[in-house]
Coordinates of C-alpha atoms in Angstrom, one line a residue:
M139 CA 134.1 126.1 142.8
I140 CA 131.2 123.4 144.0
V141 CA 132.9 123.2 147.4
Q142 CA 133.3 126.7 147.8
S143 CA 129.1 126.7 147.1
T144 CA 128.2 124.2 148.5
N145 CA 130.8 126.4 152.5
I146 CA 129.0 128.7 150.9
I147 CA 124.7 127.4 151.3
N148 CA 125.8 126.4 154.3
K149 CA 127.0 128.8 155.6
R150 CA 124.0 130.7 154.5
I151 CA 121.0 127.8 156.2
L152 CA 123.4 127.6 160.0
Q153 CA 123.2 131.9 159.7
I154 CA 119.9 131.9 160.0
A155 CA 119.7 128.0 162.1
V156 CA 122.2 128.6 164.8
P157 CA 120.2 131.7 165.9
S158 CA 116.2 130.3 165.2
I159 CA 116.7 127.4 167.3
I160 CA 118.8 129.5 170.0
S161 CA 115.2 131.2 169.7
N162 CA 113.4 128.3 170.1
I163 CA 115.0 126.8 172.9
T164 CA 114.2 130.0 174.8
V165 CA 109.9 130.1 174.3
P166 CA 110.0 127.1 177.3
L167 CA 112.4 129.5 179.5
L168 CA 109.3 131.5 179.8
G169 CA 107.1 128.7 181.2
L170 CA 109.9 127.7 183.0
V171 CA 110.4 130.0 185.1
D172 CA 107.4 131.0 186.2
V173 CA 106.5 127.6 187.2
T174 CA 109.6 127.6 189.0
I175 CA 108.9 131.1 190.6
V176 CA 105.1 129.4 192.0
G177 CA 106.5 126.7 193.0
H178 CA 108.6 127.7 195.9
L179 CA 104.4 130.1 197.3
G180 CA 103.5 126.6 199.3
A181 CA 100.6 125.4 197.5
A182 CA 99.9 123.4 194.4
A183 CA 97.2 125.0 192.9
Y184 CA 99.6 128.3 192.3
I185 CA 101.3 125.4 189.6
G186 CA 98.5 124.1 188.5
A187 CA 96.6 127.4 187.7
I188 CA 100.5 128.9 185.4
A189 CA 99.8 125.3 183.8
V190 CA 96.1 125.6 182.5
G191 CA 96.6 129.1 181.6
G192 CA 99.7 128.3 180.2
M193 CA 98.6 125.3 178.0
L194 CA 95.3 127.4 176.7
F195 CA 97.3 131.1 175.8
N196 CA 100.2 128.5 173.8
I197 CA 96.6 126.6 171.8
I198 CA 95.4 129.7 170.7
Y199 CA 98.2 131.1 169.9
W200 CA 99.5 128.4 168.4
I201 CA 96.2 128.3 165.9
F202 CA 97.2 131.5 164.8
G203 CA 100.4 130.3 164.4
F204 CA 100.4 131.1 160.9
L205 CA 101.1 134.9 160.9
R206 CA 105.0 133.8 161.1
M207 CA 104.7 130.7 158.6
G208 CA 102.6 133.2 156.2
T209 CA 104.9 135.8 156.2
S210 CA 108.3 135.0 156.6
G211 CA 107.8 133.0 153.1
M212 CA 105.7 135.8 151.2
T213 CA 108.7 138.0 152.3
S214 CA 111.1 136.2 151.8
Q215 CA 110.1 135.9 148.0
A216 CA 109.5 139.3 147.7
Y217 CA 113.0 140.1 149.4
G218 CA 114.5 138.0 146.0
R219 CA 113.1 139.4 143.9
H220 CA 114.3 142.8 145.4
D221 CA 111.3 143.7 145.5
M222 CA 110.7 146.2 148.6
E223 CA 107.5 147.7 148.3
E224 CA 106.4 144.5 148.8
V225 CA 108.0 143.4 150.8
T226 CA 106.9 146.2 153.4
R227 CA 103.0 146.1 152.2
L228 CA 103.3 142.4 153.6
L229 CA 105.0 143.5 157.0
L230 CA 102.3 146.4 157.3
R231 CA 99.6 143.9 156.7
S232 CA 101.3 141.0 158.9
V233 CA 101.3 143.2 161.8
G234 CA 97.7 144.8 160.9
V235 CA 95.7 141.2 160.2
G236 CA 97.4 140.4 163.5
L237 CA 96.3 143.1 165.4
L238 CA 92.9 142.9 164.2
I239 CA 92.5 139.4 165.8
S240 CA 93.7 139.9 168.8
A241 CA 91.8 142.8 168.7
C242 CA 88.7 139.8 167.9
L243 CA 90.2 137.7 170.5
L244 CA 89.9 140.7 173.1
V245 CA 86.3 141.0 172.6
L246 CA 85.2 137.4 172.7
Q247 CA 87.5 136.9 176.0
Y248 CA 84.7 135.7 177.6
P249 CA 83.3 133.0 175.4
I250 CA 86.9 131.6 175.1
R251 CA 87.9 131.5 178.0
R252 CA 84.4 130.0 179.9
L253 CA 84.4 127.0 176.0
A254 CA 88.8 126.8 177.9
F255 CA 87.3 125.7 181.5
T256 CA 84.4 123.6 180.2
L257 CA 86.7 121.7 178.0
I258 CA 89.5 121.4 181.1
H259 CA 88.3 119.8 184.4
T260 CA 90.6 121.1 187.6
T261 CA 89.5 121.8 190.8
E262 CA 87.7 125.0 191.2
E263 CA 90.4 127.1 193.0
V264 CA 92.9 127.0 190.3
E265 CA 89.8 127.6 187.1
Q266 CA 89.9 130.4 189.8
L267 CA 93.8 131.6 189.6
A268 CA 93.4 130.6 186.1
T269 CA 90.9 132.5 185.3
L270 CA 92.8 135.3 187.2
Y271 CA 95.8 134.5 184.7
F272 CA 94.0 134.5 181.8
Q273 CA 92.2 137.8 182.0
I274 CA 95.1 139.8 183.1
C275 CA 97.4 137.4 179.3
I276 CA 95.3 138.2 177.0
W277 CA 94.9 142.0 177.1
G278 CA 99.2 140.6 175.8
A279 CA 97.4 139.7 172.7
P280 CA 97.6 142.4 170.1
A281 CA 102.0 142.3 171.4
M282 CA 102.0 138.8 170.6
L283 CA 100.4 138.5 166.9
G284 CA 101.8 141.1 166.0
L285 CA 105.0 139.5 167.6
Y286 CA 104.4 137.0 164.9
G287 CA 104.3 139.4 162.1
F288 CA 107.8 140.7 162.7
A289 CA 109.2 137.2 163.5
G290 CA 107.8 136.0 160.1
W291 CA 109.4 139.9 158.0
F292 CA 112.3 139.9 159.7
I293 CA 113.1 135.5 158.7
G294 CA 112.4 136.2 155.8
M295 CA 114.3 139.3 155.5
Q296 CA 117.4 135.9 156.0
N297 CA 117.7 138.0 159.3
S298 CA 116.8 135.2 162.0
R299 CA 119.3 137.6 164.9
F300 CA 116.7 139.7 165.7
P301 CA 113.8 137.0 166.8
M302 CA 116.9 135.9 168.8
Y303 CA 117.2 138.7 170.7
I304 CA 113.6 139.0 170.7
A305 CA 113.7 136.1 172.6
I306 CA 116.4 136.5 175.2
T307 CA 115.5 140.7 175.6
Q308 CA 111.1 138.8 176.7
N309 CA 113.3 136.3 178.9
I310 CA 115.2 138.7 180.9
V311 CA 111.7 141.6 180.9
N312 CA 110.1 139.0 182.6
I313 CA 112.4 137.1 185.1
A314 CA 113.1 140.0 186.1
A315 CA 109.1 141.2 186.2
S316 CA 107.5 138.5 188.3
L317 CA 110.1 138.3 190.4
C318 CA 109.6 142.1 190.7
F319 CA 105.9 141.2 191.6
V320 CA 105.5 138.3 193.2
Y321 CA 107.9 138.7 195.7
L322 CA 108.5 142.7 196.6
F323 CA 103.7 143.0 196.0
H324 CA 103.1 139.8 197.1
M325 CA 100.6 139.6 193.9
K326 CA 101.6 135.9 193.3
V327 CA 99.4 134.3 190.3
A328 CA 98.3 137.8 189.1
G329 CA 102.5 139.4 189.9
I330 CA 103.6 136.4 187.3
A331 CA 100.9 137.5 184.8
F332 CA 101.9 140.4 184.8
G333 CA 104.9 139.8 184.0
T334 CA 104.1 137.5 181.5
L335 CA 102.1 140.8 180.5
I336 CA 105.2 143.3 180.3
A337 CA 107.9 141.2 178.8
Q338 CA 105.1 140.4 175.9
Y339 CA 105.3 143.9 175.0
A340 CA 108.5 144.4 175.5
G341 CA 109.2 142.1 173.2
F342 CA 106.6 143.9 170.9
L343 CA 108.7 147.6 171.3
M344 CA 112.1 145.8 171.1
A345 CA 111.0 145.0 166.8
L346 CA 109.9 148.3 166.7
L347 CA 113.0 150.2 167.2
L348 CA 114.7 147.5 165.3
W349 CA 112.8 147.4 162.2
A350 CA 113.0 151.5 163.1
R351 CA 116.8 151.6 163.0
Y352 CA 117.8 149.2 160.5
Y353 CA 115.5 149.1 158.3
G354 CA 113.2 152.8 159.0
G355 CA 114.9 153.3 155.2
L356 CA 111.6 150.8 153.5
K357 CA 109.2 153.6 155.0
K358 CA 110.1 155.8 151.9
H359 CA 108.1 152.4 150.2
I360 CA 105.0 152.3 152.3
V361 CA 101.8 153.4 149.8
W362 CA 98.9 152.7 152.5
R363 CA 96.0 152.6 148.9
E364 CA 98.6 149.4 147.5
V365 CA 98.4 147.1 151.4
L366 CA 95.2 146.6 150.9
Q367 CA 94.8 146.0 147.2
K368 CA 93.3 143.6 146.3
Q369 CA 94.7 140.0 145.0
A370 CA 97.6 140.8 147.4
M371 CA 95.1 140.4 149.9
L372 CA 93.8 137.3 148.4
R373 CA 97.1 135.2 148.1
F374 CA 98.1 136.5 151.9
F375 CA 94.9 135.0 153.1
R376 CA 94.7 131.7 150.3
V377 CA 98.3 131.1 152.4
N378 CA 97.9 132.0 155.6
R379 CA 93.9 129.8 155.5
D380 CA 96.2 126.8 154.6
I381 CA 99.3 127.1 156.8
F382 CA 96.1 127.4 159.1
L383 CA 94.4 124.6 158.6
R384 CA 97.6 122.5 158.5
T385 CA 99.1 124.2 162.1
L386 CA 95.4 123.0 163.3
C387 CA 95.4 119.1 162.0
L388 CA 98.3 119.3 164.2
V389 CA 96.8 120.9 167.7
I390 CA 94.4 117.8 167.0
V391 CA 97.5 115.1 166.2
T392 CA 98.6 116.1 169.8
L393 CA 96.4 117.3 172.0
F394 CA 94.9 113.7 171.2
F395 CA 97.9 111.7 171.7
T396 CA 97.6 113.5 175.4
S397 CA 94.5 112.3 175.8
A398 CA 94.8 109.2 174.1
G399 CA 97.3 108.6 176.8
A400 CA 95.4 110.3 180.1
A401 CA 92.4 107.6 179.2
Q402 CA 95.0 104.3 179.7
G403 CA 95.9 106.3 183.2
E404 CA 98.4 108.2 185.3
V405 CA 101.6 105.9 184.8
V406 CA 101.0 105.9 180.9
L407 CA 100.4 109.3 180.8
A408 CA 103.6 110.3 183.2
V409 CA 105.6 108.1 180.6
N410 CA 104.4 109.3 176.7
T411 CA 104.9 113.0 179.2
L412 CA 108.5 112.2 179.2
L413 CA 109.0 111.2 176.1
M414 CA 107.6 113.6 174.7
Q415 CA 109.7 116.5 176.2
L416 CA 112.8 114.3 173.6
F417 CA 111.3 114.8 170.7
T418 CA 110.9 118.3 171.7
L419 CA 114.0 118.8 171.8
F420 CA 115.3 117.4 168.6
S421 CA 111.9 119.6 166.9
Y422 CA 113.4 122.6 168.3
I423 CA 117.4 121.7 166.5
M424 CA 114.8 120.7 163.3
D425 CA 112.8 124.4 163.3
G426 CA 115.8 125.7 162.8
F427 CA 116.9 124.4 160.0
A428 CA 113.2 124.3 158.8
Y429 CA 113.3 128.6 159.8
S430 CA 117.0 128.4 157.0
G431 CA 114.9 126.7 154.7
E432 CA 111.9 129.2 154.6
A433 CA 113.8 132.4 154.5
L434 CA 116.3 130.5 151.7
A435 CA 113.9 128.3 149.1
G436 CA 111.9 131.6 148.8
K437 CA 114.6 134.2 148.4
Y438 CA 115.8 131.8 145.2
I439 CA 112.3 130.8 144.0
G440 CA 112.1 135.1 144.6
A441 CA 115.0 136.1 142.7
G442 CA 114.4 132.6 140.1
N443 CA 118.0 131.4 140.9
R444 CA 116.9 127.3 140.3
P445 CA 119.7 125.9 140.6
A446 CA 120.3 128.3 144.3
L447 CA 117.5 126.6 145.7
H448 CA 117.7 122.7 144.2
H449 CA 121.6 123.1 146.1
T450 CA 120.3 124.1 149.1
V451 CA 117.4 121.9 149.7
R452 CA 120.6 119.5 149.2
Q453 CA 122.5 120.9 151.9
L454 CA 119.3 121.7 154.3
F455 CA 118.5 117.3 153.6
V456 CA 122.3 117.0 154.6
W457 CA 122.2 118.6 157.4
G458 CA 118.9 117.1 158.4
I459 CA 120.0 113.3 157.8
G460 CA 123.4 114.2 159.8
L461 CA 121.0 116.3 163.2
S462 CA 118.7 113.1 162.8
T463 CA 121.2 109.9 162.8
G464 CA 122.9 112.1 165.3
F465 CA 119.7 112.2 167.9
T466 CA 119.6 108.8 167.7
L467 CA 122.1 107.9 168.8
L468 CA 122.6 110.9 171.5
Y469 CA 119.0 109.0 172.7
L470 CA 119.6 105.5 172.2
F471 CA 122.5 106.1 175.0
G472 CA 121.8 109.0 176.8
G473 CA 118.0 109.0 176.2
K474 CA 118.2 107.0 179.8
A475 CA 119.8 109.4 181.7
F476 CA 118.4 112.1 180.5
L477 CA 114.7 110.7 181.9
G478 CA 116.3 110.2 185.4
L479 CA 116.6 113.7 185.1
L480 CA 113.6 114.2 185.0
T481 CA 111.7 112.3 187.5
N482 CA 112.8 109.9 190.0
E483 CA 109.4 107.9 190.5
A484 CA 110.9 104.4 190.0
S485 CA 107.7 102.9 188.3
V486 CA 108.0 105.8 185.3
I487 CA 111.0 104.9 185.2
R488 CA 110.5 101.3 184.5
E489 CA 106.9 101.8 182.2
A490 CA 109.2 103.9 180.1
G491 CA 111.9 101.4 179.1
N492 CA 109.0 99.9 176.9
Y493 CA 108.0 102.4 175.4
F494 CA 111.4 103.9 174.8
Y495 CA 112.4 102.6 171.0
W496 CA 109.5 104.4 169.4
V497 CA 111.1 107.3 170.6
L498 CA 114.7 106.4 169.1
A499 CA 111.8 105.7 165.5
I500 CA 111.8 109.4 165.5
P501 CA 114.7 111.4 164.6
L502 CA 114.9 109.7 161.9
A503 CA 111.3 109.5 161.0
G504 CA 110.2 112.7 161.7
F505 CA 113.4 115.2 160.3
A506 CA 112.2 115.5 156.3
A507 CA 108.3 116.7 157.4
F508 CA 110.2 119.6 159.5
L509 CA 112.4 120.6 156.4
W510 CA 109.7 119.6 153.7
D511 CA 107.2 122.9 155.8
G512 CA 109.8 125.5 155.9
I513 CA 111.4 125.0 152.0
F514 CA 106.9 124.6 150.9
I515 CA 106.3 127.8 153.5
G516 CA 109.4 129.8 151.8
A517 CA 107.8 128.5 148.5
T518 CA 103.7 129.2 149.0
A519 CA 103.2 126.6 148.4
T520 CA 100.7 126.2 151.8
R521 CA 98.3 123.9 150.0
Q522 CA 100.4 120.6 149.4
M523 CA 101.5 121.2 153.2
F524 CA 97.8 121.3 154.2
Y525 CA 96.9 118.3 152.0
S526 CA 100.6 115.9 153.6
M527 CA 99.2 117.3 156.8
L528 CA 95.5 116.5 156.4
T529 CA 96.9 112.7 155.0
A530 CA 98.8 111.8 157.3
S531 CA 97.0 113.2 160.9
A532 CA 93.6 110.8 158.7
S533 CA 96.9 108.0 158.9
F534 CA 96.7 109.0 163.0
F535 CA 94.3 108.0 163.7
L536 CA 93.6 105.3 161.5
V537 CA 96.3 102.7 163.1
Y538 CA 95.7 103.6 165.9
Y539 CA 92.2 102.4 165.9
S540 CA 92.6 100.3 163.9
L541 CA 95.2 98.1 166.9
H542 CA 94.8 100.0 170.2
G543 CA 92.5 96.8 170.9
W544 CA 95.8 95.4 171.2
M545 CA 98.8 97.2 171.0
G546 CA 97.4 100.4 174.2
N547 CA 100.1 102.3 173.5
H548 CA 102.1 101.1 171.7
A549 CA 99.7 101.9 168.8
L550 CA 99.2 104.8 170.4
W551 CA 103.8 105.7 169.4
L552 CA 102.9 103.6 165.8
A553 CA 100.5 106.4 164.6
F554 CA 103.0 108.8 165.8
I555 CA 105.5 107.9 164.0
V556 CA 103.7 107.2 160.6
Y557 CA 101.8 110.3 160.5
L558 CA 105.7 112.0 161.1
S559 CA 107.2 109.6 158.3
L560 CA 104.4 109.9 155.9
R561 CA 104.2 113.7 155.9
G562 CA 107.9 113.7 155.3
I563 CA 106.6 111.2 152.2
M564 CA 104.3 113.1 150.7
Q565 CA 105.7 116.3 151.0
A566 CA 108.7 115.0 148.8
V567 CA 106.7 113.4 145.9
L568 CA 105.1 116.9 145.4
S569 CA 108.1 119.0 146.0
R570 CA 109.0 117.8 142.2
K571 CA 106.5 120.5 141.0
I572 CA 107.1 122.3 143.3
L573 CA 110.9 122.8 143.1
Y574 CA 111.8 122.6 138.9
Q575 CA 108.3 124.1 137.7
S576 CA 109.5 127.2 135.6

């Protein structure tokens, strides 16, 4: 009986994790396709413009990622309670708030752009081209933030296949549209931007069609006056506020990591950027299992099924330990060869060898933080998640500024490892109240 229930739990974990991993892997493909196309147009400024513009939108949308995460946790709990009225209202709230935020971004696009290029120092030509890219792609904000609501809602409904279908569709449309605009209409950077814009709205349209086709029956549960019910809206904003503040801490640490590396010279910046690709690869996989934690933890908490919740958490950590051990061995034996695929610059590869052992520590130090994030989101324990992130972020800066004078770039990597580890440790301590409360 125990073996059978373990197999069922593992099957449910993988049903959500695998499509989510595929979706995660497609995300960088959008940017990679754009860079590849402009990389053949004959001017480095085109590549710089796409890189700067893409980074700016990554930061903007990253900050508003709470729309996906908060929706996922609350929807999975309502789904576990079989509360289809609240399930439907949550989608309307999330997409509605996303559209409202996007309207604010459109209205404030000029000051946002001016502030961004005040902080980002680049050549005049790159700034002009990146400005053109920004002015076109900002109109995709309604589609992107609306999609966050749909993606979180689908995952909360235990369905990560639809976000995967949407991500794959966006990639196909982006490639076709960008190639058409650039090579048939000779639009260069503007063509890349329009290709991205069309792909974003294609994804949003597909989300609407999938919902109408497979969840259209929920329309009978819509009572518009209850969508804006005061207590429900207060909970919605409380959960999303905590996730927003948590994400802000994450963005600050990530940007500082890049900035601190850049301050130590071009070679160190290049080394840190390349080594961080190994962390990014690991994060794509672990995020898939975090999504399983969101969906399943929320579902079992909503249903009041504590034994299934505890069993799911245990199995998530079995997967986490196995995957982190596998990635450590993979990086130990193949990591340096992977770096050789990314660059043939001998000085960078040689310098990377001095810091490579920090990368080996990342999987085992960081896997718990990913899994607990998913579980806490599913439990809507977002205040505890924020406190853990705040403490870990403070430790990052404390370690770095205490040691960088005599450890240099090693202090930056040690601070990052401490930051990852402390997130997982604090959440493990705080989890007992979440997992065992009545």
